[in-house]
Short mmCIF file of C-alpha atoms in Angstrom, two decimals:
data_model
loop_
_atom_site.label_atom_id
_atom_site.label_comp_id
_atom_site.label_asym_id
_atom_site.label_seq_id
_atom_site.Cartn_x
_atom_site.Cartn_y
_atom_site.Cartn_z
CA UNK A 1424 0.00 0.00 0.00
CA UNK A 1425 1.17 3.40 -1.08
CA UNK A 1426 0.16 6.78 1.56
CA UNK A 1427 0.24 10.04 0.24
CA UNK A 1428 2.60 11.83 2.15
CA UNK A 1429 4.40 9.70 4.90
CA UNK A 1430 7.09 10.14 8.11
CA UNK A 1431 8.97 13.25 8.65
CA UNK A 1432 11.83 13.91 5.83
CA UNK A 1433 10.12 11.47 3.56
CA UNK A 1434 7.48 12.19 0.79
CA UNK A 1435 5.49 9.48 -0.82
CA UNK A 1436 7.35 6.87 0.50
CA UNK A 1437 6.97 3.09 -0.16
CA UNK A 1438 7.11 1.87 3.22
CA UNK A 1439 7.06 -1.53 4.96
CA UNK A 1440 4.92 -2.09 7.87
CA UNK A 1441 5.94 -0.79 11.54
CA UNK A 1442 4.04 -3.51 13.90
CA UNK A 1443 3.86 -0.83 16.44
CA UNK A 1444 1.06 1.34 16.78
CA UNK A 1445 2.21 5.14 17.19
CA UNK A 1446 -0.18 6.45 19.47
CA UNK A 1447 0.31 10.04 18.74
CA UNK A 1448 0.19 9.62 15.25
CA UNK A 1449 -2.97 7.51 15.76
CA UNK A 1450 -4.45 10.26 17.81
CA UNK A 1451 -3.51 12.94 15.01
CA UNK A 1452 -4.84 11.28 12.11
CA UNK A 1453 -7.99 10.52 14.02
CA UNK A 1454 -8.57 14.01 14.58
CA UNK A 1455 -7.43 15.28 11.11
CA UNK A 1456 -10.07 12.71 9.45
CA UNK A 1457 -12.69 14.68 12.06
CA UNK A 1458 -11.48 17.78 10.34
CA UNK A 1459 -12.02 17.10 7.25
CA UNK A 1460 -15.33 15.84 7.40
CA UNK A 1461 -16.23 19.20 9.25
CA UNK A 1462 -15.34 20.23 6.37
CA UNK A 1463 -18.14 19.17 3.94
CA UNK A 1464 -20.99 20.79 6.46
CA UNK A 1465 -18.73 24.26 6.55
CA UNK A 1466 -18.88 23.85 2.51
CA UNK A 1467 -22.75 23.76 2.62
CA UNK A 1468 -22.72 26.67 4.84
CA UNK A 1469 -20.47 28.81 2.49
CA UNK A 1470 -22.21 27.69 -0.61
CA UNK A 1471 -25.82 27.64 0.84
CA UNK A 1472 -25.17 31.32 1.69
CA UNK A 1473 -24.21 32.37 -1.42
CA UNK A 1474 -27.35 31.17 -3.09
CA UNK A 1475 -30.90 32.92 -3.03
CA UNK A 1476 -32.73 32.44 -0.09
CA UNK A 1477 -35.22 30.13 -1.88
CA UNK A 1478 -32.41 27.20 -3.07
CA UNK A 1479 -30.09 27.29 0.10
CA UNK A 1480 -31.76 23.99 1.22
CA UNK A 1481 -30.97 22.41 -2.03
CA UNK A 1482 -27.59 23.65 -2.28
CA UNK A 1483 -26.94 22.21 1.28
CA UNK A 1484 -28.47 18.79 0.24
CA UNK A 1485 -26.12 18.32 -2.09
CA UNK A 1486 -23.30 18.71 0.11
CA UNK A 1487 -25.00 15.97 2.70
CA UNK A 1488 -26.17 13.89 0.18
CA UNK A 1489 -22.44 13.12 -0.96
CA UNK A 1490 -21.63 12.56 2.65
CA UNK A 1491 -24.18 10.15 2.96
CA UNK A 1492 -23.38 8.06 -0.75
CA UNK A 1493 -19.59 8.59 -0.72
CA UNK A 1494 -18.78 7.04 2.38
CA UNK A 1495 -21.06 3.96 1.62
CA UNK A 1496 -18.97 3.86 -2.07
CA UNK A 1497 -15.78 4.06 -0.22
CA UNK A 1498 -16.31 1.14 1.61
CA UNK A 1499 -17.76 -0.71 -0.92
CA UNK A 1500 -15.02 -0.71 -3.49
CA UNK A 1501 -13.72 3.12 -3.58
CA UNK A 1502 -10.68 2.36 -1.34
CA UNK A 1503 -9.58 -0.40 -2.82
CA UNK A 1504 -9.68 0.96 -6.70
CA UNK A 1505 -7.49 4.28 -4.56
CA UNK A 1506 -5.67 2.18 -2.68
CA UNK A 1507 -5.46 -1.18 -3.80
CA UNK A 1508 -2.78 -3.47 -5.93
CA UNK A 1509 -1.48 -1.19 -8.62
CA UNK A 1510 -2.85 -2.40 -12.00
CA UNK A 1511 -1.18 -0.92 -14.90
CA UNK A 1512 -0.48 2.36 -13.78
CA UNK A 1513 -4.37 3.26 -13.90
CA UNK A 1514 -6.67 1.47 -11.13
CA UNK A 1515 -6.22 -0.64 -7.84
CA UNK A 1516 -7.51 -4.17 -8.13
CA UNK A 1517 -10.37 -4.83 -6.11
CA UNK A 1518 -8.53 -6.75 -3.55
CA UNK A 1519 -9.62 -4.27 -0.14
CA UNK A 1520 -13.31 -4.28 -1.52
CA UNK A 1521 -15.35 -4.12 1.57
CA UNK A 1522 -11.89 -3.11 3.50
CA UNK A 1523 -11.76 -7.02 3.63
CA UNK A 1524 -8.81 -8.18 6.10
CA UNK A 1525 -8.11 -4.38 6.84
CA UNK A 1526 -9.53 -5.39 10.52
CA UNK A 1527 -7.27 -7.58 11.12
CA UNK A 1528 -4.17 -5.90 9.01
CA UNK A 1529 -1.56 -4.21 11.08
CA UNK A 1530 -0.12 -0.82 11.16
CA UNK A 1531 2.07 1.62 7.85
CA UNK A 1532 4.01 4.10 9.50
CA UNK A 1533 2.30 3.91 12.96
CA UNK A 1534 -1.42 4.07 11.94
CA UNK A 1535 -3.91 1.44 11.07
CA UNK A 1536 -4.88 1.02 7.59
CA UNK A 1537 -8.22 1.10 8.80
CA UNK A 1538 -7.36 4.94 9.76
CA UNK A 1539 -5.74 5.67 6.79
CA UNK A 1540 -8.81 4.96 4.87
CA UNK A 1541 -11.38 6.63 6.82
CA UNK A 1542 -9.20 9.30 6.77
CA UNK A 1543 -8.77 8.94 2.90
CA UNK A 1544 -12.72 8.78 2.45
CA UNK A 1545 -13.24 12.23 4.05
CA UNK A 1546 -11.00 13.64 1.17
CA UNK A 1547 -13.71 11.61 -1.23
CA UNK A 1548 -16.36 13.26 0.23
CA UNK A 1549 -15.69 16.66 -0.20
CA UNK A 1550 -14.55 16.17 -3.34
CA UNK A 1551 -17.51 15.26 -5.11
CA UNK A 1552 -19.56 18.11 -2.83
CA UNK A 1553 -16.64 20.64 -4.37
CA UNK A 1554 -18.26 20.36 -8.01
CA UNK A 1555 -22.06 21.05 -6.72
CA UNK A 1556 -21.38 25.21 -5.99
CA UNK A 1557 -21.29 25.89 -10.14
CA UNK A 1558 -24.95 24.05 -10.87
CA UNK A 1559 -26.60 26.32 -7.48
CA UNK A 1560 -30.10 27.12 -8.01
CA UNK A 1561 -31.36 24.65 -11.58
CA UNK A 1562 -29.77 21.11 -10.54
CA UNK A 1563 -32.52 18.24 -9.62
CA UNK A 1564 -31.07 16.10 -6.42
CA UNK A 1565 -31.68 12.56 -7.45
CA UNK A 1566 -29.74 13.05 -10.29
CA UNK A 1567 -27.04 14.96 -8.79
CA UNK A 1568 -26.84 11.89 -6.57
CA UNK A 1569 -26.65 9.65 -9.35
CA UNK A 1570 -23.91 11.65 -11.30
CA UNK A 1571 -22.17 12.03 -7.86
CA UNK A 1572 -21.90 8.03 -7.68
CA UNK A 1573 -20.61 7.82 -11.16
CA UNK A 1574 -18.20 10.58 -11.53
CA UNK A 1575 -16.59 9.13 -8.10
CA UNK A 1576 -16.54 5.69 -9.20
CA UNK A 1577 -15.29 6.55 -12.84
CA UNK A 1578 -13.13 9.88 -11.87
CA UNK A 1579 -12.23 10.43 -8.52
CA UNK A 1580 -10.94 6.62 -7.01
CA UNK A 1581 -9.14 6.29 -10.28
CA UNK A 1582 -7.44 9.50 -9.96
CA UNK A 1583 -7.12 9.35 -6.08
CA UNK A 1584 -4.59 6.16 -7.36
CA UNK A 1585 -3.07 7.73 -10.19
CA UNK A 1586 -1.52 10.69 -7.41
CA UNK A 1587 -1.25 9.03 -4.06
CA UNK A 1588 -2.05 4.85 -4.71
CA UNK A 1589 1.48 4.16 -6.87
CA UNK A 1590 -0.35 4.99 -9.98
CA UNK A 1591 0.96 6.55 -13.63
CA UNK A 1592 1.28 10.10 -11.90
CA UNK A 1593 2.59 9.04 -8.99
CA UNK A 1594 5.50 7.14 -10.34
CA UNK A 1595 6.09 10.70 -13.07
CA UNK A 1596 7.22 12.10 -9.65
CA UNK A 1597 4.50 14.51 -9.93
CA UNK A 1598 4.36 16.52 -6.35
CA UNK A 1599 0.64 16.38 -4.93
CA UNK A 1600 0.66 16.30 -1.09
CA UNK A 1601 -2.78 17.10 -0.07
CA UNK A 1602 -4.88 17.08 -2.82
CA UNK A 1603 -4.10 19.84 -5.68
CA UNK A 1604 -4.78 17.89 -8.96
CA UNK A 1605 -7.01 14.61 -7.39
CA UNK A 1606 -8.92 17.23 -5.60
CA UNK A 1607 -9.50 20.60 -6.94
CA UNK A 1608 -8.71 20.62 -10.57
CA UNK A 1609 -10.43 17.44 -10.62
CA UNK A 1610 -13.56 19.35 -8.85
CA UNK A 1611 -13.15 22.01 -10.79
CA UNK A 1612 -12.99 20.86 -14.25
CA UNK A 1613 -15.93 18.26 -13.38
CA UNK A 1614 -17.95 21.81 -12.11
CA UNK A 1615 -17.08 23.37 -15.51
CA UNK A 1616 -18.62 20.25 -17.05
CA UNK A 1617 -21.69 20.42 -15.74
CA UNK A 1618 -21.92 24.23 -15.64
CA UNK A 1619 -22.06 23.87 -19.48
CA UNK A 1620 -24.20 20.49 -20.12
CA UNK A 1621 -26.78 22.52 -17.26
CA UNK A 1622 -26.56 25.87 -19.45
CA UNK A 1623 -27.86 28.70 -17.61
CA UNK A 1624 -29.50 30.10 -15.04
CA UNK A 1625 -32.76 32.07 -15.99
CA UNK A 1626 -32.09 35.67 -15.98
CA UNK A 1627 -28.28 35.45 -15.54
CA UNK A 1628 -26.39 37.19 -16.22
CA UNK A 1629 -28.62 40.38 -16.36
CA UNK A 1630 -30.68 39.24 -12.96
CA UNK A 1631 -29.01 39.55 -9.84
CA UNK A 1632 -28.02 36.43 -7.79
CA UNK A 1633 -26.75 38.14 -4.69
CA UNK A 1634 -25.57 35.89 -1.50
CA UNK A 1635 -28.64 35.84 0.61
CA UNK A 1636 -26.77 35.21 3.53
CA UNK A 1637 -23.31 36.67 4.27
CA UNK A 1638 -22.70 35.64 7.97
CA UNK A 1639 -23.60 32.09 6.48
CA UNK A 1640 -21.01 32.39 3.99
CA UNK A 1641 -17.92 33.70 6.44
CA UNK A 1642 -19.01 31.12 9.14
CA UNK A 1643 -18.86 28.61 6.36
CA UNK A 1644 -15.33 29.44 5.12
CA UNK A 1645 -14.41 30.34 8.92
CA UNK A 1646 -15.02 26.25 9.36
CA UNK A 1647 -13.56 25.61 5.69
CA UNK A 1648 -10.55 27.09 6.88
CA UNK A 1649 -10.16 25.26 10.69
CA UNK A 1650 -11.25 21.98 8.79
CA UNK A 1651 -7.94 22.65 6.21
CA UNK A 1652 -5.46 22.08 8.93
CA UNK A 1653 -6.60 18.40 8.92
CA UNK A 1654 -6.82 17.93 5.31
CA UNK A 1655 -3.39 19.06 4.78
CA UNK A 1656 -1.20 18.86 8.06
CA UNK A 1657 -2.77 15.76 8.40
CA UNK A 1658 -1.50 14.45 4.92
CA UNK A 1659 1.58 13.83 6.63
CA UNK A 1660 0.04 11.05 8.52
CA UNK A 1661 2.49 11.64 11.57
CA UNK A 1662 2.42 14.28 14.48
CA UNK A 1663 5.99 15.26 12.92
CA UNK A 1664 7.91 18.23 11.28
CA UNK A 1665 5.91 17.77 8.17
CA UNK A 1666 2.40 18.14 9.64
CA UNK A 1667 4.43 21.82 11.42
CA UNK A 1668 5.56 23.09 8.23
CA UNK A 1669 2.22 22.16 6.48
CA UNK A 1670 0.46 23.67 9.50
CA UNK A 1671 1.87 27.39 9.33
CA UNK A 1672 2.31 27.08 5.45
CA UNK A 1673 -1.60 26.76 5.34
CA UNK A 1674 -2.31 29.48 7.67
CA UNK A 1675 0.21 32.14 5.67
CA UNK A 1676 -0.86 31.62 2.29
CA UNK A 1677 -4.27 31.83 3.21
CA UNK A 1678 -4.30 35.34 5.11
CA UNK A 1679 -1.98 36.59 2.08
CA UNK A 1680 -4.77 35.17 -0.18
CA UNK A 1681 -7.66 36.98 1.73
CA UNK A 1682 -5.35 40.40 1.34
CA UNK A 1683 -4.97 39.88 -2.21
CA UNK A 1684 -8.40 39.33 -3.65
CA UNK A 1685 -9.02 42.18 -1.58
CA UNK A 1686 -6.82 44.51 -2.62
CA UNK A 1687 -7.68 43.30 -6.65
CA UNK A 1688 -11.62 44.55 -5.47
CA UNK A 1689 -10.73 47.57 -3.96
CA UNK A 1690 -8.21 48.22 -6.98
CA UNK A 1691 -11.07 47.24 -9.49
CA UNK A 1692 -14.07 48.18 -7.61
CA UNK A 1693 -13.30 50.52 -5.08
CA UNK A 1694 -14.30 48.35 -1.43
CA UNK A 1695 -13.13 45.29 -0.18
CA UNK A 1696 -16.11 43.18 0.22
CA UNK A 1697 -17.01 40.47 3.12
CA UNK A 1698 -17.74 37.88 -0.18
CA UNK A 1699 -14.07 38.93 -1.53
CA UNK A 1700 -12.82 38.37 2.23
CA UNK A 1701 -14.30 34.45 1.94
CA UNK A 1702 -13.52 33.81 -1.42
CA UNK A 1703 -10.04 34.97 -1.09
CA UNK A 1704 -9.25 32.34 1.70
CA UNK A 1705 -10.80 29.70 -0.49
CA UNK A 1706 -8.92 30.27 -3.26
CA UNK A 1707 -5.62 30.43 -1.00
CA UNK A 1708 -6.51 27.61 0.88
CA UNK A 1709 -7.02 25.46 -2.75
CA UNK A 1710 -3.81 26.84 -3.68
CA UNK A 1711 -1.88 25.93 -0.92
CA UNK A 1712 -2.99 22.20 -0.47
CA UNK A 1713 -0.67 20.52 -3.23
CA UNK A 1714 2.15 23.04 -2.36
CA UNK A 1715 1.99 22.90 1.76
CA UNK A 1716 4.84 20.89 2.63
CA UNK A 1717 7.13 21.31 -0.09
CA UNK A 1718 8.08 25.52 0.00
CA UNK A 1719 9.43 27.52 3.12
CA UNK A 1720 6.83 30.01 4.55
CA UNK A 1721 8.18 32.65 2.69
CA UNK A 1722 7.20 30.69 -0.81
CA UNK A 1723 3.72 29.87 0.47
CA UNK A 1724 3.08 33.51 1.28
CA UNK A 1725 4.05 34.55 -2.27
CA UNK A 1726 1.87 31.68 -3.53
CA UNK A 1727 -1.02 33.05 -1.26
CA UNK A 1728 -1.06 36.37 -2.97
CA UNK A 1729 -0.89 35.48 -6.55
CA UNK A 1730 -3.36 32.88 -5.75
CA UNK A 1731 -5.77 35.36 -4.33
CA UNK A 1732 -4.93 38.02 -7.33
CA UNK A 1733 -5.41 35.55 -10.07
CA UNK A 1734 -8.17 33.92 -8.83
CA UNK A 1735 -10.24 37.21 -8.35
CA UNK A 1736 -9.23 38.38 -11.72
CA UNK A 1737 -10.58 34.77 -13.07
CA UNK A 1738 -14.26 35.37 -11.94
CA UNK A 1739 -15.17 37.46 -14.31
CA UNK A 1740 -14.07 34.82 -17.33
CA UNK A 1741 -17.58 33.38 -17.30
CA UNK A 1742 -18.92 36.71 -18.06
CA UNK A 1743 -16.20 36.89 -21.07
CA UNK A 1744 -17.59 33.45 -21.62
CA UNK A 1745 -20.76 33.02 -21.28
CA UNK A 1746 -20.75 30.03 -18.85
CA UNK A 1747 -22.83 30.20 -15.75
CA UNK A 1748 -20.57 28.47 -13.07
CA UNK A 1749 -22.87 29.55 -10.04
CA UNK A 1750 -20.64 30.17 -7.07
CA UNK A 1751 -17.34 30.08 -9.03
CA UNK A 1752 -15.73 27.13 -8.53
CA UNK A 1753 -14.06 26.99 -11.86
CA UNK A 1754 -12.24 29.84 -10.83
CA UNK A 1755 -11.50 29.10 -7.13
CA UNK A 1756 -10.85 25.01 -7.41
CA UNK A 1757 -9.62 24.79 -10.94
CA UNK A 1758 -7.63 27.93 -11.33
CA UNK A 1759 -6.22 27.97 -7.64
CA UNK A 1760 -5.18 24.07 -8.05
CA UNK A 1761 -3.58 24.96 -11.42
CA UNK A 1762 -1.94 27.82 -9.72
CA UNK A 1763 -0.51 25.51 -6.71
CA UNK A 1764 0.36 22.36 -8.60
CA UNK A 1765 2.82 24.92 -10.99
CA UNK A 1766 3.82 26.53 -8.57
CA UNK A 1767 5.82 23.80 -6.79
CA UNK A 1768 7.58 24.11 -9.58
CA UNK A 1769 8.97 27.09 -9.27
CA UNK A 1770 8.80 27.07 -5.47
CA UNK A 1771 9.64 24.12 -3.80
CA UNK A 1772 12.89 23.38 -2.20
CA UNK A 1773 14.76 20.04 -2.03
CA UNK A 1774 15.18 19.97 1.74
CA UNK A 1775 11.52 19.81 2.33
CA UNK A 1776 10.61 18.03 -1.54
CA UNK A 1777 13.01 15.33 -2.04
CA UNK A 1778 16.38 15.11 -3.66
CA UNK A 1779 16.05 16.32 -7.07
CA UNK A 1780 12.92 18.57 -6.30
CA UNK A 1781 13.69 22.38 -6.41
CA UNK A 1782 11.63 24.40 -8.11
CA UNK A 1783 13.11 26.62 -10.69
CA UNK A 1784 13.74 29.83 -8.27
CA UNK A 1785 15.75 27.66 -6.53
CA UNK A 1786 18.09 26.29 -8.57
CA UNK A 1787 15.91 23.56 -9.95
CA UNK A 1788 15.61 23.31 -13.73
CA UNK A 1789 12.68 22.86 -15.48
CA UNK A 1790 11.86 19.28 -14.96
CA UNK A 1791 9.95 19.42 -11.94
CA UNK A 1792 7.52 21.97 -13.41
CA UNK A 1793 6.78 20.30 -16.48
CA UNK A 1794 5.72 17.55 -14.63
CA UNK A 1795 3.55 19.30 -12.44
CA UNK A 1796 2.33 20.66 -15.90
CA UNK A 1797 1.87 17.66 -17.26
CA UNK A 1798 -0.21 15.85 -14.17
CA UNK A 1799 -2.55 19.15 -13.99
CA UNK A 1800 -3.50 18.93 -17.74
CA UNK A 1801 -4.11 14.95 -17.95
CA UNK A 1802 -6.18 15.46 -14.10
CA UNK A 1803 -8.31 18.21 -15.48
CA UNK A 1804 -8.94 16.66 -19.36
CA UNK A 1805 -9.85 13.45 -17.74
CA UNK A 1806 -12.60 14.62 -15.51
CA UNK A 1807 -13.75 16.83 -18.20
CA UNK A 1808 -14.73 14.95 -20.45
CA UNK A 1809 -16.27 12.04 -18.04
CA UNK A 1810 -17.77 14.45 -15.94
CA UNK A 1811 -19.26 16.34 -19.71
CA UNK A 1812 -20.45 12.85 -21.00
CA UNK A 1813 -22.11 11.90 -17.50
CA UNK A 1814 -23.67 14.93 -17.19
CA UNK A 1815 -25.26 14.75 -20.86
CA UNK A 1816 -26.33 11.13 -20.60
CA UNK A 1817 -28.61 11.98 -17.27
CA UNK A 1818 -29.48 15.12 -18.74
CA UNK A 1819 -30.50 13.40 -22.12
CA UNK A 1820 -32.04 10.59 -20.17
CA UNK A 1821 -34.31 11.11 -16.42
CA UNK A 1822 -32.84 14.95 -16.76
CA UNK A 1823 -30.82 16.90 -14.82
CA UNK A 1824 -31.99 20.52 -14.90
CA UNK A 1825 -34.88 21.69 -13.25
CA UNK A 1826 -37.91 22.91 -14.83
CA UNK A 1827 -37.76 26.85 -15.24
CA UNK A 1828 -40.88 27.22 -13.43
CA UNK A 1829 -39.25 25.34 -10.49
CA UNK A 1830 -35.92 27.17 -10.93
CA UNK A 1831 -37.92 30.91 -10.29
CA UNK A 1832 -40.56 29.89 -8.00
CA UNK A 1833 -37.99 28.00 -6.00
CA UNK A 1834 -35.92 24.97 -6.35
CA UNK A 1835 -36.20 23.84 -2.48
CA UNK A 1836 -39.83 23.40 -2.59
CA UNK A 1837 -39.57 21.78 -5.55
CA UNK A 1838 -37.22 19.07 -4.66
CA UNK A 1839 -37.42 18.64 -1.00
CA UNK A 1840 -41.31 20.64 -0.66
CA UNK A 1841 -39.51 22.55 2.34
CA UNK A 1842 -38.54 26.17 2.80
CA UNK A 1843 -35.53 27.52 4.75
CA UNK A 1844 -37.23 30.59 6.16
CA UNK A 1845 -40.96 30.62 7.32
CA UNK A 1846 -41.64 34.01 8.03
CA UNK A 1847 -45.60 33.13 8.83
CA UNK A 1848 -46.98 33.79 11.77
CA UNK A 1849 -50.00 32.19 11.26
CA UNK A 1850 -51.26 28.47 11.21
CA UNK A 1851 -51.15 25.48 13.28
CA UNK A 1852 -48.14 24.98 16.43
CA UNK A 1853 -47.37 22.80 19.06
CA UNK A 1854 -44.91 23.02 22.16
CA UNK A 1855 -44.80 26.00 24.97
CA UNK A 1856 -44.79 28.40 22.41
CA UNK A 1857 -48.18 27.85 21.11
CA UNK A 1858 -49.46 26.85 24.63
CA UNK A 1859 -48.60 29.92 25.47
CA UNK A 1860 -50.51 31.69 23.05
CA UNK A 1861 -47.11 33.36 21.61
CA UNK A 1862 -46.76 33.80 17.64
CA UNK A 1863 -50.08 31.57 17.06
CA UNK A 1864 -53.49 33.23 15.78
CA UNK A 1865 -54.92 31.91 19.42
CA UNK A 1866 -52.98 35.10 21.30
CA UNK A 1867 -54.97 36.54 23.74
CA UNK A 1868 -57.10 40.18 22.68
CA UNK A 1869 -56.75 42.69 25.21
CA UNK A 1870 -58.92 45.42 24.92
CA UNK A 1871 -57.53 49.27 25.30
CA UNK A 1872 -58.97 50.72 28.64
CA UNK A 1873 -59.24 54.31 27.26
CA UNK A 1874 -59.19 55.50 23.79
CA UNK A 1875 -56.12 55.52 21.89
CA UNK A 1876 -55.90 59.23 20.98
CA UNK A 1877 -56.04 59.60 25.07
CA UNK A 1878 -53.18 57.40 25.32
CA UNK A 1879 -50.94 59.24 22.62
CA UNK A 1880 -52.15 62.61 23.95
CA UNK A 1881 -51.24 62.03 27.73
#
């Protein structure tokens, strides 16, 4: 078995089992897996805010719903195509299907298998929730469950195994610690997919589809951004120096990120904006993931900044466009993966990467950067086109896209017949509330004991 990042000093390593169980290790990894799966409820905050009021719920659902089908996948045969005997360079056999004999397997590098692959499943999870944010407000949820199975099955566990299982990219020596190409360019070119076989919303882009909920989105990125501390100083599967340097590498190029969408919006628009303040930390947060153990925190603080530049300046490409990725996730996941993955190679330093690994401002040549080209292009081609011909089929078939009457009346009703804010006053209650008489048509009259214009007079 093959673990994406490994003991301290070592990346990607090949290793043969320690017996012993490393306790603090254990304890680590079981609270980065935690994390990460905070993670995926955080996401549903940030993107349910940034809907309209009347398709939060289903934007939220979406995020839940992959929860609730992922992990059962994972189990089922997800890990072992990740994480199982290589098989040509593309797949793992199916040989862990079930996690059979992982209970009674021993310890890699101090932690159970089990571990690793619960750990490994949270990754899975909010993964496929990543790609729902650019179909907000028009996407049906039983088939967005459906094309969530698929594109996992088909896209994400081969992929998963082409970075971190010993597969084609991972023997390239392409650098990937936490998730840069198997996570967010794969998300991202999947949401770019769908944004175009979904076409768009009515009314955009002349209507406006302002956040509803602001708060919602900054507590959302607010847990997006606790959550990341698992997801990548937890890659290093050890309580070591690698989890330390991925640690404070994570936390610098994010608050650079956050400063330098902000100061493209004041530059461009003339206030920095709470939205900008969220998205920026996103976009450094993607950035940072592939890049967080490999570069010195000076490197992932100049990574944060043009990550939070570039990505603000890439919003407005779906105007120049014309594609209608909802809450931009083309140009936070895709674009802010592409922007970390090359950026190792110009960034990274041997001490930290491996012998033969500095990037090109460093001393490196060019080598290491073509690679990382390379494993970015064939990532986000791959789940492109799956992800497009998925997409179509449902679309084509039990369809994907909500009617238009749904889409403007409101897509929560329509899928799940529920509301997110009742604002009525009126109608049947139960509890202390309506025993009371409070908020419920059966308040009690009083009657005015003088006239009212005596009242306002005296």
């Amino acid at each position: 078995m093959l673990r994406g990042a490994g003991r301290e000093g070592e990346n990607n390593p090949r290793g043969g089992s320690v017996p012993e169980l490393d306790s603090g290790a254990t304890a680590w990894i079981l609270t980065s897996a935690a994390l990460v799966l905070l993670m995926t409820p955080g996401l549903a905050l940030f993107y349910g805010g940034m809907t309209r009021s009347k398709s939060v719920l289903n934007m939220m659902m979406m995020s839940f719903g992959a929860i609730g089908l992922v992990s059962l996948l994972w189990v089922f045969y997800g890990y072992s195509i990740a994480f199982g005997e290589d098989v040509g360079g593309i797949t793992g056999d199916l040989s862990a299907a079930g996690l059979r004999g992982m209970l009674e397997s021993g310890t890699e590098g101090g932690i159970p298998d089990l571990l690793f692959a619960g750990f490994q499943l949270m990754f899975a999870v909010i993964t496929v929730a990543l790609i729902s944010g650019a179909i907000a407000d028009r996407a049906r949820f039983g088939p967005w469950l459906l094309f969530a199975g698929l594109w996992a099955t088909l896209v994400y566990f081969p992929v998963a195994h082409w970075v971190w299982g010993g597969g084609w990219i991972f023997e390239l020596g392409v650098l990937d610690f936490a998730g840069g190409t198997a996570v967010h360019i794969n998300a991202g070119a999947a949401a770019l997919a769908l944004a175009l076989v979904l076409g768009r919303r009515v009314g955009w882009p002349k209507d406006s589809f302002k956040p509803h909920n602001l708060p919602m989105v900054l507590l959302g990125a607010g847990l997006l951004w606790f959550g990341w501390f698992g997801f990548n100083a937890g890659s290093a599967l050890a309580a070591n120096g690698t989890a330390a340097i991925a640690f404070i590498n994570t936390q610098v190029a994010t608050a650079a990120a956050v400063l330098g969408w902000l100061l493209v919006e004041k530059i461009r628009d003339g206030k920095p904006t709470t939205l900008g303040a969220a998205s920026g930390a996103i976009a450094g947060l993607v950035a940072i993931t592939p890049a967080c153990a490999f570069l010195e925190p000076l490197g992932a603080i100049a990574l944060g900044v043009i990550a939070g530049v570039v990505c603000a300046l890439a919003v407005g490409l779906k105007y120049r466009l014309k594609y209608d990725d909802s809450l931009d996730v083309v140009a936070v996941h895709m674009i802010g993966g592409i922007i970390g993955s090359l950026l190792i190679g110009f960034l990274a330093m041997e001490v930290l990467a491996g012998e033969g690994n500095d990037g090109l401002l460093y001393g490196g040549g060019v080598t290491l950067l073509g690679k990382q080209a390379l494993g970015s292009a064939a990532v986000l081609v791959y789940s492109f086109v799956v992800a497009y011909l998925i997409g179509f089929v449902i679309d084509k078939t039990i369809g994907f896209r909500a009617s238009a009457e749904a889409e403007v009346d409101g897509i929560d009703n329509a899928e799940h017949a529920e509301s997110a804010y009742e604002f009525s006053s009126t109608g049947g209650g139960g509890g202390a509330f309506a025993a009371a008489g409070i908020g419920t048509s059966a308040a009690p009259k009083t009657e005015p004991t003088e006239p009212v214009s005596e009242k306002v007079a005296g």
